[in-house]
Amino acid sequence: MNDLHIEPLPNIDELDEKILKLITKNARIPFLEVARECGVSGAAIHQRVQRLLNLGVVSGSEFIVNPQKMGYFTCAYMGIHLEKAKFHKQVVAELTKIPEVVECHYVTGTYAIFIKVQTKTNKHLKKLIDEDLQEIEGIASTETFISLEMEFKRQVPIK
């Protein structure tokens, strides 16, 4: 069976787009306020949002923890070279056990895996590299990029 199945794009109309623009700007916006902005009933908004959830266009809502407010002042990205491609799943399984690894991507190019880590300090980052990452079987080497400041982050555009 082919694992490379691409889902057809869902049928999204102008009302769906307007709803998406409003709820992605503020996930806590009341449905009645969205309804007022869109000129439809609250029930219609509820049904549309439920449809968008069911289609997988949006997934839930979440509170985002500010890492700095929790004492995590160092954000870094790391490219990981594997000894052999066969180590990919094993390495990813080990990476999931490290709480400071907050994102993990299988990538093309120079690295096999690219991760984002949040640590309290640069010293904490060094300890993470030396004692956790370099000890994972299958990792040949890593290259670290410390983020000095996030300039912006955003969602994909809604037409």
Short mmCIF file of C-alpha atoms in Angstrom, two decimals:
data_model
loop_
_atom_site.label_atom_id
_atom_site.label_comp_id
_atom_site.label_asym_id
_atom_site.label_seq_id
_atom_site.Cartn_x
_atom_site.Cartn_y
_atom_site.Cartn_z
CA MET A 1 0.00 0.00 0.00
CA ASN A 2 1.30 3.46 -0.90
CA ASP A 3 1.95 5.66 2.16
CA LEU A 4 2.21 8.77 -0.03
CA HIS A 5 -1.50 9.50 -0.21
CA ILE A 6 -2.40 13.16 -0.62
CA GLU A 7 -5.82 14.16 0.65
CA PRO A 8 -7.89 16.35 -1.68
CA LEU A 9 -8.24 19.92 -0.49
CA PRO A 10 -11.48 20.50 1.42
CA ASN A 11 -14.13 22.74 -0.12
CA ILE A 12 -13.64 26.04 1.73
CA ASP A 13 -15.92 28.96 0.89
CA GLU A 14 -15.70 32.68 1.75
CA LEU A 15 -17.56 32.23 5.06
CA ASP A 16 -15.14 29.47 6.10
CA GLU A 17 -12.22 31.75 5.21
CA LYS A 18 -13.66 34.63 7.26
CA ILE A 19 -14.21 32.30 10.22
CA LEU A 20 -10.64 30.95 9.91
CA LYS A 21 -9.18 34.47 9.83
CA LEU A 22 -11.06 35.38 13.03
CA ILE A 23 -10.38 32.22 15.03
CA THR A 24 -6.71 31.97 14.05
CA LYS A 25 -6.15 35.53 15.27
CA ASN A 26 -7.87 34.75 18.58
CA ALA A 27 -8.70 31.13 19.46
CA ARG A 28 -10.71 32.33 22.46
CA ILE A 29 -13.07 34.58 20.48
CA PRO A 30 -16.67 33.71 21.38
CA PHE A 31 -18.66 32.08 18.56
CA LEU A 32 -21.34 34.77 18.98
CA GLU A 33 -18.75 37.45 18.21
CA VAL A 34 -17.61 35.48 15.14
CA ALA A 35 -21.28 35.18 14.13
CA ARG A 36 -21.76 38.96 14.43
CA GLU A 37 -18.63 39.63 12.34
CA CYS A 38 -19.81 37.14 9.70
CA GLY A 39 -23.49 38.12 9.71
CA VAL A 40 -24.77 34.62 10.49
CA SER A 41 -26.18 32.79 13.52
CA GLY A 42 -24.09 31.39 16.35
CA ALA A 43 -25.38 27.91 15.45
CA ALA A 44 -24.09 28.34 11.90
CA ILE A 45 -20.64 29.26 13.22
CA HIS A 46 -20.64 26.29 15.57
CA GLN A 47 -21.55 23.97 12.66
CA ARG A 48 -18.92 25.50 10.38
CA VAL A 49 -16.15 25.27 12.99
CA GLN A 50 -17.13 21.66 13.74
CA ARG A 51 -16.98 20.91 9.99
CA LEU A 52 -13.53 22.53 9.75
CA LEU A 53 -12.38 20.40 12.72
CA ASN A 54 -13.82 17.23 11.15
CA LEU A 55 -12.07 18.01 7.84
CA GLY A 56 -8.78 18.51 9.68
CA VAL A 57 -8.47 22.12 8.45
CA VAL A 58 -8.03 23.20 12.08
CA SER A 59 -7.20 21.11 15.08
CA GLY A 60 -8.39 22.10 18.52
CA SER A 61 -7.14 25.10 20.38
CA GLU A 62 -4.30 25.43 22.80
CA PHE A 63 -2.68 27.72 25.29
CA ILE A 64 0.89 28.55 24.32
CA VAL A 65 3.38 28.64 27.17
CA ASN A 66 5.90 31.48 26.92
CA PRO A 67 9.26 29.67 27.38
CA GLN A 68 10.98 32.77 28.85
CA LYS A 69 8.29 33.17 31.51
CA MET A 70 9.04 29.58 32.54
CA GLY A 71 12.80 30.19 32.69
CA TYR A 72 13.77 28.77 29.28
CA PHE A 73 15.88 31.58 27.85
CA THR A 74 17.85 29.69 25.18
CA CYS A 75 16.16 28.58 21.98
CA ALA A 76 18.27 26.59 19.56
CA TYR A 77 17.84 24.63 16.37
CA MET A 78 19.96 21.58 15.70
CA GLY A 79 20.74 19.69 12.54
CA ILE A 80 21.39 16.01 13.20
CA HIS A 81 23.51 13.74 11.01
CA LEU A 82 22.77 10.04 11.38
CA GLU A 83 25.38 7.27 11.18
CA LYS A 84 23.00 5.44 8.82
CA ALA A 85 19.48 6.20 7.57
CA LYS A 86 18.22 3.05 9.30
CA PHE A 87 18.70 4.80 12.68
CA HIS A 88 16.00 7.40 11.94
CA LYS A 89 13.09 5.83 13.86
CA GLN A 90 15.30 4.78 16.76
CA VAL A 91 16.79 8.28 17.09
CA VAL A 92 13.37 9.97 16.90
CA ALA A 93 12.07 7.61 19.60
CA GLU A 94 14.96 8.68 21.87
CA LEU A 95 14.43 12.38 21.05
CA THR A 96 10.81 12.15 22.22
CA LYS A 97 12.15 11.25 25.68
CA ILE A 98 13.99 14.59 25.99
CA PRO A 99 11.49 17.24 27.20
CA GLU A 100 13.62 20.15 25.97
CA VAL A 101 13.19 18.93 22.37
CA VAL A 102 9.99 20.75 21.40
CA GLU A 103 9.96 20.09 17.63
CA CYS A 104 11.41 17.37 15.43
CA HIS A 105 11.42 17.30 11.63
CA TYR A 106 12.60 14.70 9.12
CA VAL A 107 14.27 16.85 6.47
CA THR A 108 16.03 16.83 3.14
CA GLY A 109 19.42 18.39 2.60
CA THR A 110 22.49 18.31 4.81
CA TYR A 111 20.81 16.84 7.87
CA ALA A 112 18.49 13.88 8.36
CA ILE A 113 16.68 15.41 11.33
CA PHE A 114 16.21 19.02 12.41
CA ILE A 115 15.05 19.80 15.95
CA LYS A 116 14.11 22.81 18.04
CA VAL A 117 15.16 22.84 21.68
CA GLN A 118 14.32 25.16 24.58
CA THR A 119 16.80 25.25 27.46
CA LYS A 120 17.17 27.45 30.51
CA THR A 121 20.70 28.65 29.67
CA ASN A 122 23.53 28.07 27.19
CA LYS A 123 25.15 25.88 29.85
CA HIS A 124 21.95 23.80 30.02
CA LEU A 125 22.08 23.53 26.19
CA LYS A 126 25.70 22.31 26.31
CA LYS A 127 24.76 19.70 28.94
CA LEU A 128 21.82 18.57 26.78
CA ILE A 129 24.12 18.13 23.77
CA ASP A 130 26.93 16.40 25.70
CA GLU A 131 24.91 14.17 28.01
CA ASP A 132 21.69 13.51 26.13
CA LEU A 133 21.95 14.01 22.37
CA GLN A 134 25.49 12.76 21.76
CA GLU A 135 24.68 9.61 23.76
CA ILE A 136 21.87 8.56 21.40
CA GLU A 137 22.92 5.59 19.30
CA GLY A 138 22.74 6.44 15.62
CA ILE A 139 23.58 10.15 15.90
CA ALA A 140 26.86 10.80 14.09
CA SER A 141 27.05 14.54 14.77
CA THR A 142 25.00 17.65 15.41
CA GLU A 143 25.23 21.30 14.41
CA THR A 144 23.64 23.87 16.69
CA PHE A 145 22.16 27.25 15.79
CA ILE A 146 21.22 29.46 18.75
CA SER A 147 18.30 31.78 18.08
CA LEU A 148 19.11 35.30 19.22
CA GLU A 149 15.53 36.52 18.85
CA MET A 150 12.35 35.38 17.11
CA GLU A 151 11.38 38.12 14.71
CA PHE A 152 7.92 36.74 13.92
CA LYS A 153 5.81 33.60 13.79
CA ARG A 154 2.56 33.20 11.95
CA GLN A 155 -0.01 30.82 10.53
CA VAL A 156 -0.30 30.05 6.84
CA PRO A 157 -2.31 32.72 5.02
CA ILE A 158 -6.05 32.31 4.65
CA LYS A 159 -6.52 33.56 1.07
#
